[in-house]
CSV table of C-alpha atoms in Angstrom, one decimal:
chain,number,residue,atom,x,y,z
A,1,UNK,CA,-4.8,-16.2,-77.7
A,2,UNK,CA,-5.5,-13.7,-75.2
A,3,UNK,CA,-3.3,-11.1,-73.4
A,4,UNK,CA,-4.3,-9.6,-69.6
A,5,UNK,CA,-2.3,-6.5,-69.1
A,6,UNK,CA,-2.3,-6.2,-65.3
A,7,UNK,CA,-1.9,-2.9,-63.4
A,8,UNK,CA,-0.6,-3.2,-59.8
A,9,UNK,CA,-0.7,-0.3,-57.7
A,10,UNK,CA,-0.4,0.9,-54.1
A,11,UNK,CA,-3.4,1.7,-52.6
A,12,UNK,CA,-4.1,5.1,-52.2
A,13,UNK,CA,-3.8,4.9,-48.3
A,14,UNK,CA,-0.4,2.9,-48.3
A,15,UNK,CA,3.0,5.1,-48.4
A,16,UNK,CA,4.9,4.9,-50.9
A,17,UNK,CA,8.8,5.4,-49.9
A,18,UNK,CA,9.8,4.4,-53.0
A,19,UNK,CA,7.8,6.7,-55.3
A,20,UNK,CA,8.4,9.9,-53.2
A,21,UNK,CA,12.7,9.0,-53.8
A,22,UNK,CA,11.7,9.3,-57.1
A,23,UNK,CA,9.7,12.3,-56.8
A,24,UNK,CA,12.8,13.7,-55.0
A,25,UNK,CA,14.8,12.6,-58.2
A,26,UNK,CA,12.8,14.1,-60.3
A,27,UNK,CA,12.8,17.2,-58.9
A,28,UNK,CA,16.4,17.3,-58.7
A,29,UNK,CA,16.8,16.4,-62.5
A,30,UNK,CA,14.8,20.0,-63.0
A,31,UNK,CA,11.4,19.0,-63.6
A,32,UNK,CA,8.6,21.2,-62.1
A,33,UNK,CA,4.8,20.6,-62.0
A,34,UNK,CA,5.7,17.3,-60.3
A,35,UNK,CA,2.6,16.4,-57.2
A,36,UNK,CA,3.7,12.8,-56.6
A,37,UNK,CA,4.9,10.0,-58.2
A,38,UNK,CA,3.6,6.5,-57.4
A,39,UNK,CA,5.2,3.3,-58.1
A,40,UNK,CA,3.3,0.0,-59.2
A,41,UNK,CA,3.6,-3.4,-61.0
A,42,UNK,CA,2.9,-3.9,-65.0
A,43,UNK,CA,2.0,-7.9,-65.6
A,44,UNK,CA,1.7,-9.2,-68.6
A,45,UNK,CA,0.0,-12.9,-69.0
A,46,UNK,CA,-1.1,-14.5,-72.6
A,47,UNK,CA,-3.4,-17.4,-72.8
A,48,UNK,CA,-4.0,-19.9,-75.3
A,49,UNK,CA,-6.6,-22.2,-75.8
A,50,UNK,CA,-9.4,-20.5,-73.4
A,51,UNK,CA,-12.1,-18.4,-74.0
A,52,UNK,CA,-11.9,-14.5,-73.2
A,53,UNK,CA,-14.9,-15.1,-70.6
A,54,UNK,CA,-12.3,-18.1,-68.8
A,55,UNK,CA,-9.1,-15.8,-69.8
A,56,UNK,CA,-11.2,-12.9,-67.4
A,57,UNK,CA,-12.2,-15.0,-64.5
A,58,UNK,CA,-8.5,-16.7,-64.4
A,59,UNK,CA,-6.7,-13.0,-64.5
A,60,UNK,CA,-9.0,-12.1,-62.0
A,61,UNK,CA,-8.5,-15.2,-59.7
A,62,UNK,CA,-5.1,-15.1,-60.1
A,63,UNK,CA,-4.4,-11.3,-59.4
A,64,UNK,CA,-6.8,-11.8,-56.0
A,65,UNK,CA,-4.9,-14.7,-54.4
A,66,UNK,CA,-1.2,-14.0,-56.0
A,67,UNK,CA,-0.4,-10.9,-57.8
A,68,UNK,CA,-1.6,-8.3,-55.9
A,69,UNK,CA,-1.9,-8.4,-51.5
A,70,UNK,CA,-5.3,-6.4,-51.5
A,71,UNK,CA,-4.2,-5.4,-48.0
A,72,UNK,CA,-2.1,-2.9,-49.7
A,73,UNK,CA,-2.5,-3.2,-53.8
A,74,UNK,CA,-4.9,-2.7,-55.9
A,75,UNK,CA,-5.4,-4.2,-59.4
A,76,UNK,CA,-6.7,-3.2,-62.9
A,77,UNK,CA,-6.0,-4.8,-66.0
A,78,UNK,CA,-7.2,-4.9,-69.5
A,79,UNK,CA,-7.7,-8.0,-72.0
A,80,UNK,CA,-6.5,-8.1,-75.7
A,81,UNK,CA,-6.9,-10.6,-78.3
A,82,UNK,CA,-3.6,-11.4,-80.3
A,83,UNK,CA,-1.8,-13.5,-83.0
B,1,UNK,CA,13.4,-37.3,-18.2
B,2,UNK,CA,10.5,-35.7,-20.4
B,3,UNK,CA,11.5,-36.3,-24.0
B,4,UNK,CA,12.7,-32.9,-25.8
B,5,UNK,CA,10.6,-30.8,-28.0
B,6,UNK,CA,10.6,-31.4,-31.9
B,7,UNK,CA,11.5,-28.8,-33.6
B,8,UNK,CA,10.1,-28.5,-37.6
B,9,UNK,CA,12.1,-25.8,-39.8
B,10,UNK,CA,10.8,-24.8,-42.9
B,11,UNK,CA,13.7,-25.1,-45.5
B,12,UNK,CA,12.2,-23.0,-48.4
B,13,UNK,CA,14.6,-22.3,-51.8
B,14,UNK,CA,16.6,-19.2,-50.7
B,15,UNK,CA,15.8,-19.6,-47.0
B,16,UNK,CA,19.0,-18.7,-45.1
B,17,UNK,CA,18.2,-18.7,-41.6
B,18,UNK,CA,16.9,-22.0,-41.1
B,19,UNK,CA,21.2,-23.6,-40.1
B,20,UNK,CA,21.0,-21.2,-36.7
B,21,UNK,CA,17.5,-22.0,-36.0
B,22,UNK,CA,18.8,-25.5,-35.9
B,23,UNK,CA,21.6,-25.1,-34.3
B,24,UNK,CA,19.7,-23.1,-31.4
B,25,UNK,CA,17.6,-25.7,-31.1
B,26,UNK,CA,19.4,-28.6,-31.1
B,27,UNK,CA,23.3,-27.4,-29.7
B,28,UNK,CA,22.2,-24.5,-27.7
B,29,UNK,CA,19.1,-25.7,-26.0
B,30,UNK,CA,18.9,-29.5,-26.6
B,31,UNK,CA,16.3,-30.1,-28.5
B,32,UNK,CA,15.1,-31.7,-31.5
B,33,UNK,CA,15.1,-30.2,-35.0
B,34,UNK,CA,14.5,-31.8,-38.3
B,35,UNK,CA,14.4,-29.6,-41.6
B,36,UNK,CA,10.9,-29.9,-43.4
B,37,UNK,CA,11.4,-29.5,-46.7
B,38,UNK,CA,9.4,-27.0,-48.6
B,39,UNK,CA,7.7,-30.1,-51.0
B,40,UNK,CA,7.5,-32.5,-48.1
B,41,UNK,CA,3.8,-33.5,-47.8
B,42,UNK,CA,4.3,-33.7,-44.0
B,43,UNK,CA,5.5,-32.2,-41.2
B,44,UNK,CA,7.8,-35.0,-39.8
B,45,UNK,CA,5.5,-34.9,-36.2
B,46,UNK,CA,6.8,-31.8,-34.8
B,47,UNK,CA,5.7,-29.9,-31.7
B,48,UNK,CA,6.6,-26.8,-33.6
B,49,UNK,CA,7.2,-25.5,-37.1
B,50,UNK,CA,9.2,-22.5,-37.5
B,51,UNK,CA,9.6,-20.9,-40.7
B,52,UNK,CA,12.9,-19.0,-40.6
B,53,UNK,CA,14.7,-16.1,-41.9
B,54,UNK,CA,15.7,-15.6,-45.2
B,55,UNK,CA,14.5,-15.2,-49.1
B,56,UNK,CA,12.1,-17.4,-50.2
B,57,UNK,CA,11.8,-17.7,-53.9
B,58,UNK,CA,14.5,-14.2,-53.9
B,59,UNK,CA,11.8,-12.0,-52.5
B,60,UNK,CA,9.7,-12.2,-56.0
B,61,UNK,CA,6.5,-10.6,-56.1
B,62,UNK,CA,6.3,-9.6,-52.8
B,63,UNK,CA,8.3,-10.9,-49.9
B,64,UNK,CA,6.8,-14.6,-49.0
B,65,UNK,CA,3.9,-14.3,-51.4
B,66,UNK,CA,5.2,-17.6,-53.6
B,67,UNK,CA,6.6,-19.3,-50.5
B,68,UNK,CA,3.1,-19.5,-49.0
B,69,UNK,CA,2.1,-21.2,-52.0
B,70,UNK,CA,4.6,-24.1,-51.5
B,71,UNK,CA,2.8,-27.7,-50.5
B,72,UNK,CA,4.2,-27.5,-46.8
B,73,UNK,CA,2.3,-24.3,-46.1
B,74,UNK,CA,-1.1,-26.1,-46.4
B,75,UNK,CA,0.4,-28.6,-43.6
B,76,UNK,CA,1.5,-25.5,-42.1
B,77,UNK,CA,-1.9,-24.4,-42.5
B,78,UNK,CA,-3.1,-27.2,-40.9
B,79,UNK,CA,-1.4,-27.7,-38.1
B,80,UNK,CA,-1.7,-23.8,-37.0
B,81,UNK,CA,-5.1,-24.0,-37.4
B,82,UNK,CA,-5.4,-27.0,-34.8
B,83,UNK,CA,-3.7,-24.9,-32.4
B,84,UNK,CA,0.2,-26.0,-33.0
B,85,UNK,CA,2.9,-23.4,-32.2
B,86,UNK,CA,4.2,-21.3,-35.4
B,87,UNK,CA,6.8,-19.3,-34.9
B,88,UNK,CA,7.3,-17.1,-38.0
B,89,UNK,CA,11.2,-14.9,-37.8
B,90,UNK,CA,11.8,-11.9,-40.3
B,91,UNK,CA,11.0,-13.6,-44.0
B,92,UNK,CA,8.9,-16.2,-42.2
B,93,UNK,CA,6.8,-13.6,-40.7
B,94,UNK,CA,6.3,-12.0,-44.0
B,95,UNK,CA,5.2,-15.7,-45.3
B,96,UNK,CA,3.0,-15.8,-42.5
B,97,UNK,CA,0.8,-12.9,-43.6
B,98,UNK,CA,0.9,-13.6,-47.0
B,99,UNK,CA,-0.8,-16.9,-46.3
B,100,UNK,CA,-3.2,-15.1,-44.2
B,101,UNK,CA,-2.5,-16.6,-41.2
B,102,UNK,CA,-1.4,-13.0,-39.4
B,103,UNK,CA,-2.9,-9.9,-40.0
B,104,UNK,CA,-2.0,-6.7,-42.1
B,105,UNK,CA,1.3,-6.9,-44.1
B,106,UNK,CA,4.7,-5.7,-43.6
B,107,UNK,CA,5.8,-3.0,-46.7
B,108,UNK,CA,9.2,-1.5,-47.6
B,109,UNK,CA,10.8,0.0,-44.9
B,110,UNK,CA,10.3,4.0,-44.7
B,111,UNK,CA,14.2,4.7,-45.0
B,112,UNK,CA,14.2,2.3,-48.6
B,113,UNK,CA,17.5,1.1,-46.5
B,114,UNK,CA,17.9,-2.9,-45.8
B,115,UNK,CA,18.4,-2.5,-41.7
B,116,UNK,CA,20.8,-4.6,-40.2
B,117,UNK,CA,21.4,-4.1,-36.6
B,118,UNK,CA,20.7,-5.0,-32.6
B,119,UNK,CA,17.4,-3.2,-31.3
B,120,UNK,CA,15.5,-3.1,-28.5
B,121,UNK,CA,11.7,-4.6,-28.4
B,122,UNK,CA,10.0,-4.6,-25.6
B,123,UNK,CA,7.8,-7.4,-24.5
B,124,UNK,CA,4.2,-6.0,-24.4
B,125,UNK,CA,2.0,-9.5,-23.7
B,126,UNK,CA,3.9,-12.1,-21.6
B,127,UNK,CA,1.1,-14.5,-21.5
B,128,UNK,CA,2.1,-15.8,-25.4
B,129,UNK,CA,3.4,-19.3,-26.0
B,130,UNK,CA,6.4,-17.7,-27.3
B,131,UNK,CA,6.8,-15.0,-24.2
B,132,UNK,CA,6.4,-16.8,-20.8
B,133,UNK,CA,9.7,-16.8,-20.3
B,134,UNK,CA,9.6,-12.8,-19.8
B,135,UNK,CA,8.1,-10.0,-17.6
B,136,UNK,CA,5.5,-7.5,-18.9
B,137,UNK,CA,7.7,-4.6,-20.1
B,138,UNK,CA,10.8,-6.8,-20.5
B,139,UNK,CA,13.6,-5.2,-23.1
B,140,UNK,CA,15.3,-7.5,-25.1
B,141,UNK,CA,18.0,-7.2,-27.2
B,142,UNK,CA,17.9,-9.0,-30.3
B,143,UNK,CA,18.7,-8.1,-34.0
B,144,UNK,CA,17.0,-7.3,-37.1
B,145,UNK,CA,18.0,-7.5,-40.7
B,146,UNK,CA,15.7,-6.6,-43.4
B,147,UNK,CA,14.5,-4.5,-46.0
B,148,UNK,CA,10.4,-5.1,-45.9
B,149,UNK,CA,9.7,-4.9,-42.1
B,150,UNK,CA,7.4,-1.8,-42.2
B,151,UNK,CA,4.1,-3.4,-40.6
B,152,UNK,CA,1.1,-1.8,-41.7
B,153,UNK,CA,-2.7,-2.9,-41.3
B,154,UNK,CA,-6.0,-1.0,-41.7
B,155,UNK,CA,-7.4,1.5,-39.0
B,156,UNK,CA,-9.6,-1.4,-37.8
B,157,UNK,CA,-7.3,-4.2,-38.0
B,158,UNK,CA,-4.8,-2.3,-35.8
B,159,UNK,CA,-7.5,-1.3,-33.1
B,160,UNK,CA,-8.7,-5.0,-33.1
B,161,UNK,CA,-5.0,-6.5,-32.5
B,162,UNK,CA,-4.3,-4.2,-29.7
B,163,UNK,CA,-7.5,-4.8,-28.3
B,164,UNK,CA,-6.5,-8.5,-28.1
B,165,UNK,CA,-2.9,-8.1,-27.1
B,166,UNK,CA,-2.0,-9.4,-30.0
B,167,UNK,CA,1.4,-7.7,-29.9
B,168,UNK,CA,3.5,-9.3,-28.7
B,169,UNK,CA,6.9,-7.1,-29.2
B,170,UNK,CA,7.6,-3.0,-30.1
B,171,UNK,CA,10.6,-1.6,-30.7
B,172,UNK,CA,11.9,0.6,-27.6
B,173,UNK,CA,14.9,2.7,-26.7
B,174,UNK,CA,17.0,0.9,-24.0
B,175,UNK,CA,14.9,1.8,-21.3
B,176,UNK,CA,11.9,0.6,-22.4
B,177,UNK,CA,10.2,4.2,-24.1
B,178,UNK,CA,8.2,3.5,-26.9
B,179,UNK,CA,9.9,6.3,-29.2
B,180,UNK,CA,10.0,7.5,-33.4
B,181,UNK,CA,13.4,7.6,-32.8
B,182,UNK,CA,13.8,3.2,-32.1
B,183,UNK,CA,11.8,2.7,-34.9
B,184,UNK,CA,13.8,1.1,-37.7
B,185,UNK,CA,11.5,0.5,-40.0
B,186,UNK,CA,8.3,2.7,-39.9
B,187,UNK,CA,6.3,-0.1,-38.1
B,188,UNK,CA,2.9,1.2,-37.3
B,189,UNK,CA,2.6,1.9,-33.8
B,190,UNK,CA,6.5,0.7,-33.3
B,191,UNK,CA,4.9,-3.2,-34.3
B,192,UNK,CA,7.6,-5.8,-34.2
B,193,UNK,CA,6.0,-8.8,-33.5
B,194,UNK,CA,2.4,-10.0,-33.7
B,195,UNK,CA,0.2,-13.1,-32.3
B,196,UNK,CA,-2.9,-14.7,-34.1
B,197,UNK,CA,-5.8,-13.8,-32.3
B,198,UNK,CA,-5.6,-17.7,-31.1
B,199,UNK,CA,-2.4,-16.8,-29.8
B,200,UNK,CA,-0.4,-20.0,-31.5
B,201,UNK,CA,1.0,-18.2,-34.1
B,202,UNK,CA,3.7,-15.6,-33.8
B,203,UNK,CA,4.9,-13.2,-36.6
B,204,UNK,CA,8.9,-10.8,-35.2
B,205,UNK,CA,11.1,-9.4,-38.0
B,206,UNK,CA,13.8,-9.5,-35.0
B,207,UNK,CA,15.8,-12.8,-35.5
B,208,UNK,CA,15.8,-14.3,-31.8
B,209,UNK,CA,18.4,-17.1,-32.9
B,210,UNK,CA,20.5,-15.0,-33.7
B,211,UNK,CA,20.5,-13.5,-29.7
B,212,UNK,CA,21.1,-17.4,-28.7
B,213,UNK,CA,24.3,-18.5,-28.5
B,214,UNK,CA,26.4,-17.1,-25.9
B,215,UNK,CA,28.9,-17.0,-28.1
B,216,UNK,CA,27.6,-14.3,-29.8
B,217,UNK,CA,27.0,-12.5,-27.0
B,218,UNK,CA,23.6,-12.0,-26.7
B,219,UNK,CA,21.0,-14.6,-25.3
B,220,UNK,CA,17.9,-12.7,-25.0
B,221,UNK,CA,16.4,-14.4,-27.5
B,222,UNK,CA,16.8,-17.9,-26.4
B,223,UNK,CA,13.5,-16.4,-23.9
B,224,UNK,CA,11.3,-17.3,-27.1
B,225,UNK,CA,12.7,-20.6,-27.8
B,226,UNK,CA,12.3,-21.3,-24.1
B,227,UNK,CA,9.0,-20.3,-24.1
B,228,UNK,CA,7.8,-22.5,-27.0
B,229,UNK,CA,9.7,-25.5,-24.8
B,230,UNK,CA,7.6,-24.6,-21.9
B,231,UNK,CA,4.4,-24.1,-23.4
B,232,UNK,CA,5.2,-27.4,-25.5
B,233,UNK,CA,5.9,-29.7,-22.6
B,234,UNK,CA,3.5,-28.1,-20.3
B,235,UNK,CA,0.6,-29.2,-22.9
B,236,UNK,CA,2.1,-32.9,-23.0
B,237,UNK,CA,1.7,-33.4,-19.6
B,238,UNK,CA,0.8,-30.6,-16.9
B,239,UNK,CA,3.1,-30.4,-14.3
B,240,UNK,CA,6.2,-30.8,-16.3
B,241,UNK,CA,7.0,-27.2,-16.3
B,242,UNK,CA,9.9,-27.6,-13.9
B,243,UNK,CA,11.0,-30.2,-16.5
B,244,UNK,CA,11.1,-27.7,-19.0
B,245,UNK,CA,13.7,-25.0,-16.2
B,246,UNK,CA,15.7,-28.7,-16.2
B,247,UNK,CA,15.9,-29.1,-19.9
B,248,UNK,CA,16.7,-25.3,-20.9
B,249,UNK,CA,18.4,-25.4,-17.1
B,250,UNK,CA,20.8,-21.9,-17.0
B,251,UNK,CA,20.5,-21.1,-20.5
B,252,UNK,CA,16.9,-20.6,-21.0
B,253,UNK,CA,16.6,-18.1,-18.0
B,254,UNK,CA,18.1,-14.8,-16.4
């Protein structure tokens, strides 16, 4: 079996309301040293019975044309093997 | 009597806006309506499909990226790509770019607050399917109610659809200014409404059957449904225009 680990973020040019509340928070809680805080999606998928090249080109279709809008995200993700 | 227009209205799990399209369109202005289904195969022969308010699927993902997936959005598809009127309102105009058939995309909005209240848009291209039945520079009064209405598209998108005149409304103060201040949502460039480059697809967060019935006290927005009407019958057979001031009579016009 395979697992993709998907990271989906803003892209750098999109505004992120919802990180800079938090960056507010944060600041109030007493934290310094604090530029910017972005907020983003964490996907987890596992496969079974495919091979890690087909497991790559699905998670890759998949993120494309569903998981991420590219208009506005931007997607990363890693592949593990596991039990 | 010309025969009334056929309304289609996408019913989609969690849709919740899709009774006062009906309603508009059938008790206010005497059409037709028929609800399509999200799984029906088919869109019943409609003269128009709207996909209406709402959350489809409960706003997973990203608002109206699984709804666009659903097996009546490749009809959809379809028929908008042979030129058939689609008139996309708040969650459906979300859909509608998620299934690429508008440009850009519409984000949180820049307060994080769900906004829920009447604006002003004013009508900035007249010459739409779904804006005949207004001046240039027209304010209307209709309201808005939603938390992801921020529209936002590249540099180049946004110089290529107001090149077109492919907005169709902004948000205004009453008097028509285009102002920071009558922006609810952080739209770029006060965006509430955008047309396909075709022009037979419109995308509003404002909810225009919810300005229909008089008894709610606004009817501003019946102007969109009576523009679809016209533009529908006018296409049927040219010349039946006045047919259309018959049908909608009072109602349909200042």
């Amino acid at each position: 079996m395979f697992r993709a680990v998907i990271q989906i973020t803003l892209r750098p040019s999109i505004l992120d309301p919802q990180g800079k509340a938090v960056a507010h928070a944060v600041g109030t809680l007493g934290v310094n040293g604090v530029r910017s805080v972005r907020m983003g999606k964490h996907v987890e998928v596992t496969f079974d019975g495919v091979s890690e090249d087909e497991a790559r080109r699905a998670t890759d279709e998949m993120c494309k044309k569903l998981l991420a809008n590219p208009v506005m995200e931007d997607y990363r993700f890693t592949l593990e093997k596991v039990q | 009597m010309q025969s009334p227009v056929r309304f289609g209205i996408v019913v989609f799990p969690g849709s919740n806006c899709d009774h006062d399209a009906y309603h508009v369109c059938r008790k206010v202005l005497g059409q037709d309506a028929v609800f399509l289904w999200h799984k029906d195969p088919d869109l019943k022969d409609v003269d128009v499909v709207i996909l209406p308010g709402g959350f489809s699927y409960g706003d997973y993902l990203r608002c109206g990226a699984i709804a666009r997936f659903s097996p009546v959005m490749r009809e959809v598809t379809r028929f908008a790509e042979s030129g058939g009127p689609v008139l996309g309102i708040c969650n459906g105009f979300q859909i509608l770019v998620e299934a690429g058939l508008l440009p850009g995309v519409l984000l949180r909005n820049a307060s994080l607050r769900f906004a829920c209240k009447n604006v002003h848009i004013r009508v900035e291209n007249p010459f739409t399917p779904f804006t005949t039945a207004c001046a240039a520079g027209e304010v209307l009064t209709i309201p808005i109610a939603h938390g992801e209405g921020n529209y936002f598209a590249d540099e180049e998108t946004i110089h290529r659809i107001e090149e077109n005149g492919q907005v169709a409304f902004r948000y205004c103060a009453p008097g028509g200014e285009i102002t920071a201040d009558s922006n609810p949502n952080g739209s770029l460039g006060n965006i509430a409404g955008i047309i396909n480059e075709r022009g037979n697809v419109l995308g509003m967060m404002p909810h225009p059957e919810r300005a229909a019935d008089p008894l709610l006290g606004f009817t501003d927005g019946q102007k969109v449904f009576a523009s679809i009407i016209e533009h529908v019958l006018s296409r049927v057979t040219p010349g039946a225009v006045e047919e259309v001031a018959a049908v909608t009579g009072e109602k349909g016009r200042r």
